[in-house]
Short mmCIF file of C-alpha atoms in Angstrom, two decimals:
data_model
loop_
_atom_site.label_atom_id
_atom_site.label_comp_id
_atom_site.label_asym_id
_atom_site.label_seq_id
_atom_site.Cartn_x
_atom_site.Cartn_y
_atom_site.Cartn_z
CA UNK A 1 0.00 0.00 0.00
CA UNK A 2 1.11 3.43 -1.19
CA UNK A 3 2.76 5.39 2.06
CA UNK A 4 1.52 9.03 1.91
CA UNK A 5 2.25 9.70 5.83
CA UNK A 6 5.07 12.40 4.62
CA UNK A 7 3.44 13.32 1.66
CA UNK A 8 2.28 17.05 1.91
CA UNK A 9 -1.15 18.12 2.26
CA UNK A 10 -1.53 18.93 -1.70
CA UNK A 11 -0.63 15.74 -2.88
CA UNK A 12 -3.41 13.63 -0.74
CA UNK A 13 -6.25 15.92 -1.89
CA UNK A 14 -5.46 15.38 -5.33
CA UNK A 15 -7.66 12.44 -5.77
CA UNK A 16 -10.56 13.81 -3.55
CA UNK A 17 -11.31 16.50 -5.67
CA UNK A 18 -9.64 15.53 -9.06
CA UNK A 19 -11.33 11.41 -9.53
CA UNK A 20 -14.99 12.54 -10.20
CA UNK A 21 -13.38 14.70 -13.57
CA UNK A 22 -10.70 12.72 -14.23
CA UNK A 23 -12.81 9.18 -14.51
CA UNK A 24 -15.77 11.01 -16.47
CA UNK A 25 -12.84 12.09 -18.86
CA UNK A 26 -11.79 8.70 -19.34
CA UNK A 27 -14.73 6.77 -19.44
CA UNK A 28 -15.80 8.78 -22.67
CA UNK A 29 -12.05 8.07 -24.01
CA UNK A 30 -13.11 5.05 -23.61
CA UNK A 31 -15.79 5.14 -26.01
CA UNK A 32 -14.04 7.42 -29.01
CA UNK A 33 -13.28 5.42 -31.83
CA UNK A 34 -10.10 3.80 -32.29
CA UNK A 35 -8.40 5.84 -34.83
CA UNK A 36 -8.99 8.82 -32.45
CA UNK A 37 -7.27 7.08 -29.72
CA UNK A 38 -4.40 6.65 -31.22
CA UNK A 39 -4.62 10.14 -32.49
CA UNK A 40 -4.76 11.24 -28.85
CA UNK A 41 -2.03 8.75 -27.79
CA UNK A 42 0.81 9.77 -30.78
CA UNK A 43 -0.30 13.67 -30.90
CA UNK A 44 0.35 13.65 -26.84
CA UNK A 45 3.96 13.20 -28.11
CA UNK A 46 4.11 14.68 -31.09
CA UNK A 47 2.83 18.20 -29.90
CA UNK A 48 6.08 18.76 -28.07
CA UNK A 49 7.88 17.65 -30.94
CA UNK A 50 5.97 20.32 -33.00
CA UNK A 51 7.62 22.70 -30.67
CA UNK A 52 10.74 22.15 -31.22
CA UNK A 53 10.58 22.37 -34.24
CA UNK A 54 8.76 25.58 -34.52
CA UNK A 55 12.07 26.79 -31.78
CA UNK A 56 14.79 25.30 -34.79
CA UNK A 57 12.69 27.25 -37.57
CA UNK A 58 12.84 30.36 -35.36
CA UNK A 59 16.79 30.26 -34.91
CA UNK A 60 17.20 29.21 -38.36
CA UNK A 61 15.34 32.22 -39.23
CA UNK A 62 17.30 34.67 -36.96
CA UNK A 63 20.63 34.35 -37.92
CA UNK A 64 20.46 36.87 -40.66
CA UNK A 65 18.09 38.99 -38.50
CA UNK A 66 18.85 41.82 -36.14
CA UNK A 67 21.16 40.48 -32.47
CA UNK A 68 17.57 41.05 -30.61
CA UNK A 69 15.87 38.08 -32.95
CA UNK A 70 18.56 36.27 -32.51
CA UNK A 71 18.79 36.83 -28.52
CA UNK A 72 14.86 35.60 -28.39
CA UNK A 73 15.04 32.75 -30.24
CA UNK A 74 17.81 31.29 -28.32
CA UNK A 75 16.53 32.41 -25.10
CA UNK A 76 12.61 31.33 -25.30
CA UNK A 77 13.79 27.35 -25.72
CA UNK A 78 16.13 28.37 -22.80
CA UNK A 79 13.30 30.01 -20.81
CA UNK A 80 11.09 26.81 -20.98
CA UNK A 81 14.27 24.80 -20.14
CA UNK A 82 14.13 26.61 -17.08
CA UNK A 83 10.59 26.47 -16.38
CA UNK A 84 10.51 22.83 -17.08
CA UNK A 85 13.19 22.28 -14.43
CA UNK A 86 10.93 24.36 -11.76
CA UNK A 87 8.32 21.68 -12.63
CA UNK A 88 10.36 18.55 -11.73
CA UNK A 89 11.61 20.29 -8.65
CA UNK A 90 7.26 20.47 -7.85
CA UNK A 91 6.73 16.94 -9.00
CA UNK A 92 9.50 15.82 -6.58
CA UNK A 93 8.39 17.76 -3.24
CA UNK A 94 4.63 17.36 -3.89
CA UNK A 95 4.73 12.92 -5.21
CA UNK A 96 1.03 13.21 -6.22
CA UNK A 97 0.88 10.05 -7.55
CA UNK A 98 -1.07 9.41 -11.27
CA UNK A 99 -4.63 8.57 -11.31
CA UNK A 100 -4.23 5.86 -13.45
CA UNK A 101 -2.21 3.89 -10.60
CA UNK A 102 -4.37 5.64 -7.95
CA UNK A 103 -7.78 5.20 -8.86
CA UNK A 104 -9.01 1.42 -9.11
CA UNK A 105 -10.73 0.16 -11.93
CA UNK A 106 -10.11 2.46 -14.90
CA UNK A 107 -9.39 2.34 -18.25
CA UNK A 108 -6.89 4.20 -19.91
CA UNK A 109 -5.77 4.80 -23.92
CA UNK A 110 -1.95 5.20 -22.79
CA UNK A 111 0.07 2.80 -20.26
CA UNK A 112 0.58 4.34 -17.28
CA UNK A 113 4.11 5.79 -16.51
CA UNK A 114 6.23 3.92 -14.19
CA UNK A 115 5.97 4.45 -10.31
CA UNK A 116 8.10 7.27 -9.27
CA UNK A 117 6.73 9.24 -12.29
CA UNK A 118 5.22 11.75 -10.26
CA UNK A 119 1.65 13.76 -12.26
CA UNK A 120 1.72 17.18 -10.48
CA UNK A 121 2.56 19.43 -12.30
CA UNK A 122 2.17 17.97 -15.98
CA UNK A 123 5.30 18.27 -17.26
CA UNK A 124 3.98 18.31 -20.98
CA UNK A 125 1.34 21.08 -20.09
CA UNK A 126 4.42 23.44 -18.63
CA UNK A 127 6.56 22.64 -21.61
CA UNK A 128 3.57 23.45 -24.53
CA UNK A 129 2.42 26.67 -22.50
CA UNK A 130 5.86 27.81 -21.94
CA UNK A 131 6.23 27.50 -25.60
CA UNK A 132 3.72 29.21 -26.59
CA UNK A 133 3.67 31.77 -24.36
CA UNK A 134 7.54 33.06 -25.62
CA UNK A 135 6.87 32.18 -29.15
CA UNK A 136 3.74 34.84 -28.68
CA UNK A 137 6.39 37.27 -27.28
CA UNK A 138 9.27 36.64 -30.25
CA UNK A 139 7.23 35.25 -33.07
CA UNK A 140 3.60 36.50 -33.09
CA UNK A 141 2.85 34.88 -36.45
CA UNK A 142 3.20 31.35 -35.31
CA UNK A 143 1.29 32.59 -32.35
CA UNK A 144 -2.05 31.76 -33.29
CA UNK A 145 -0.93 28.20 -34.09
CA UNK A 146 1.30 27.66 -30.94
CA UNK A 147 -1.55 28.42 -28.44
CA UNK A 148 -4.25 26.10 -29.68
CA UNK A 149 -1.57 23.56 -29.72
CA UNK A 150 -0.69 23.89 -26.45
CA UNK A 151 -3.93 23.32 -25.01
CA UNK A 152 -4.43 20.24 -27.59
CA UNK A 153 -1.63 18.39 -25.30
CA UNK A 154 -2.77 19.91 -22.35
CA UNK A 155 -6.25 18.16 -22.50
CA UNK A 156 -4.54 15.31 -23.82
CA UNK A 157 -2.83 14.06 -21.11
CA UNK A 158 -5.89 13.70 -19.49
CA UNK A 159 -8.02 12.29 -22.60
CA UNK A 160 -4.80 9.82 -22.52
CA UNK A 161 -5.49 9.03 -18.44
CA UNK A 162 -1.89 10.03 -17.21
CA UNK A 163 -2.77 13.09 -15.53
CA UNK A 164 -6.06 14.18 -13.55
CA UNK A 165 -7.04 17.54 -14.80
CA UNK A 166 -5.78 20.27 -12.10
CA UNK A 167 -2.24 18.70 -13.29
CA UNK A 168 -2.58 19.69 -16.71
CA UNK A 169 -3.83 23.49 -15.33
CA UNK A 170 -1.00 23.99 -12.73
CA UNK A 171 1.15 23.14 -15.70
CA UNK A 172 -0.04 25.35 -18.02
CA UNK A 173 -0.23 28.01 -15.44
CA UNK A 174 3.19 27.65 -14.92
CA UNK A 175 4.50 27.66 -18.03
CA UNK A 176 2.16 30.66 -19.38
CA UNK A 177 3.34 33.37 -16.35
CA UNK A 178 7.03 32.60 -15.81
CA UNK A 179 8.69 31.67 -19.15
CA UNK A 180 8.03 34.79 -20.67
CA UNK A 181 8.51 37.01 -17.64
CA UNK A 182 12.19 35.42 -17.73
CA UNK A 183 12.47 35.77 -21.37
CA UNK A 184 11.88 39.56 -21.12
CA UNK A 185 13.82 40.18 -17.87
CA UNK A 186 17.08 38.59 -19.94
CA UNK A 187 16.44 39.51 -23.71
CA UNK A 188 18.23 43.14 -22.96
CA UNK A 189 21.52 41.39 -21.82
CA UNK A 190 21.31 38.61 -24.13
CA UNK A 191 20.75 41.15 -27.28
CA UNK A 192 24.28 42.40 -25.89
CA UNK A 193 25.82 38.70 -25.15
CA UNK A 194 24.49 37.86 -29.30
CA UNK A 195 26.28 41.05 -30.37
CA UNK A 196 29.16 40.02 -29.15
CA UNK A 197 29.30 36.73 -29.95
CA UNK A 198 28.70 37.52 -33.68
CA UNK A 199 32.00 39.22 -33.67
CA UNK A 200 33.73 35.89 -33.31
CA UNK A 201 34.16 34.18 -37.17
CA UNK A 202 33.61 30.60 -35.08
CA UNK A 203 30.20 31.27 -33.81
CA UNK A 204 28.92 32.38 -37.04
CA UNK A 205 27.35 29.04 -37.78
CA UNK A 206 25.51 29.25 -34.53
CA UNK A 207 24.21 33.24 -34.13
CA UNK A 208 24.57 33.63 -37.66
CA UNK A 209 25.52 37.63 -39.00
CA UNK A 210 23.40 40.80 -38.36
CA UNK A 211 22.31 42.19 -41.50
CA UNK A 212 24.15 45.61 -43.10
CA UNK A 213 23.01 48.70 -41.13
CA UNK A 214 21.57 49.93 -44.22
CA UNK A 215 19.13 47.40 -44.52
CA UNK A 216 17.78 47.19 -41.22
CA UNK A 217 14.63 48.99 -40.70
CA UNK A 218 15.58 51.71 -38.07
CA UNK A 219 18.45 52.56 -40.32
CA UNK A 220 16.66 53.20 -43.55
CA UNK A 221 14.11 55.40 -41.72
CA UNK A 222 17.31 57.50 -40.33
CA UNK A 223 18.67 57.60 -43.97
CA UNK A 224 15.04 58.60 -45.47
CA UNK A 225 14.92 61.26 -42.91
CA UNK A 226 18.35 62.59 -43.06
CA UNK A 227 17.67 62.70 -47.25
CA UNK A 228 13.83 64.04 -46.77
CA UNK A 229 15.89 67.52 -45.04
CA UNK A 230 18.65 67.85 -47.44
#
């Protein structure tokens, strides 16, 4: 029998007031069909995936852009790094343990993770918020996109039965508020940190080249002005 005599207050009243939600959830998982099981089960995954890739387009994309594009898109990935490691540090104090190992007698479309695997916060719901909270703040196009998506894995976790649903909430909580509060509090001295760096031929690869002062925007206004009084 699970021991949950040092386990803080939290953790113990996650069942109480998360098992009527949670096994309502996964009874009707239960019934979708098959192919959207699997849907549920791989797109769990593959949202986080998505991601990263969106993070690799946006470097790719800033390395002939100004040393502030190129100071976002390296910090944002960092920023949910961060965040995510705030959630395991929760996970490990709190131990709420996951439903599906908690609860008797339910179903659910993806195998439960192995003891120890802790379910508050959701890990996956941190990471997807956090992502598209600083992708909002550097990249607004992908914006609309990135914040459907995040909720898509959000709910999935619990369509899946590996999280009850005030995990998935915490989660995105706590990847929406910090990550980008940490990405804006750094992007000043990491604009300066990319500016230098760009002066070194080695890291070129890496933080790419700013483009020539005359094509950036700020400068052609300056040389449209300075002509316009001449």
């Amino acid at each position: 029998m699970r021991d949950t005599t040092a386990a803080p207050h939290l953790a113990k009243a996650g069942p109480e007031y998360g098992v009527g939600v949670y096994r309502d959830i996964t009874e009707w998982a239960d019934t979708t069909p098959g192919w959207m099981q699997s849907a549920g089960e791989i797109g769990t995954e593959l949202g986080i995936l998505v991601f990263v890739a969106l993070f690799a387009a946006q470097w790719w994309r800033a390395r002939t852009r100004d040393d502030r594009s190129m100071a976002q898109a390296l910090l944002a990935p960092a920023a949910v790094v961060v965040v995510y490691g705030l959630s395991e540090i929760i996970k490990i104090w709190l131990h709420e343990e996951r439903p599906c190992r908690d609860i008797p007698n339910v179903r659910t479309i993806a195998e439960c993770p192995a003891p120890g695997d802790w379910a508050f916060p959701s890990n996956h719901s941190v990471i997807a918020a956090a992502s598209a909270a600083t992708l909002l703040v550097t990249w607004r196009l992908v914006a609309a996109f990135a914040l459907p998506l995040a909720v898509l894995v959000a709910l999935s976790r619990v369509y899946v039965g590996v999280h009850y649903l005030h995990d998935v909430a915490a989660g995105a909580l706590l990847g929406l508020v910090p990550a980008p509060l940490l990405l804006l509090a750094v992007r000043a001295p990491g604009t300066w940190a990319v500016a230098r760096l760009r002066q070194r031929p080695v890291l070129k690869p890496v933080v790419g080249a700013a483009p020539p002062a005359a094509s950036r925007p700020e400068a052609a206004a300056e040389l449209h002005a300075t002509a316009s009084h001449r």
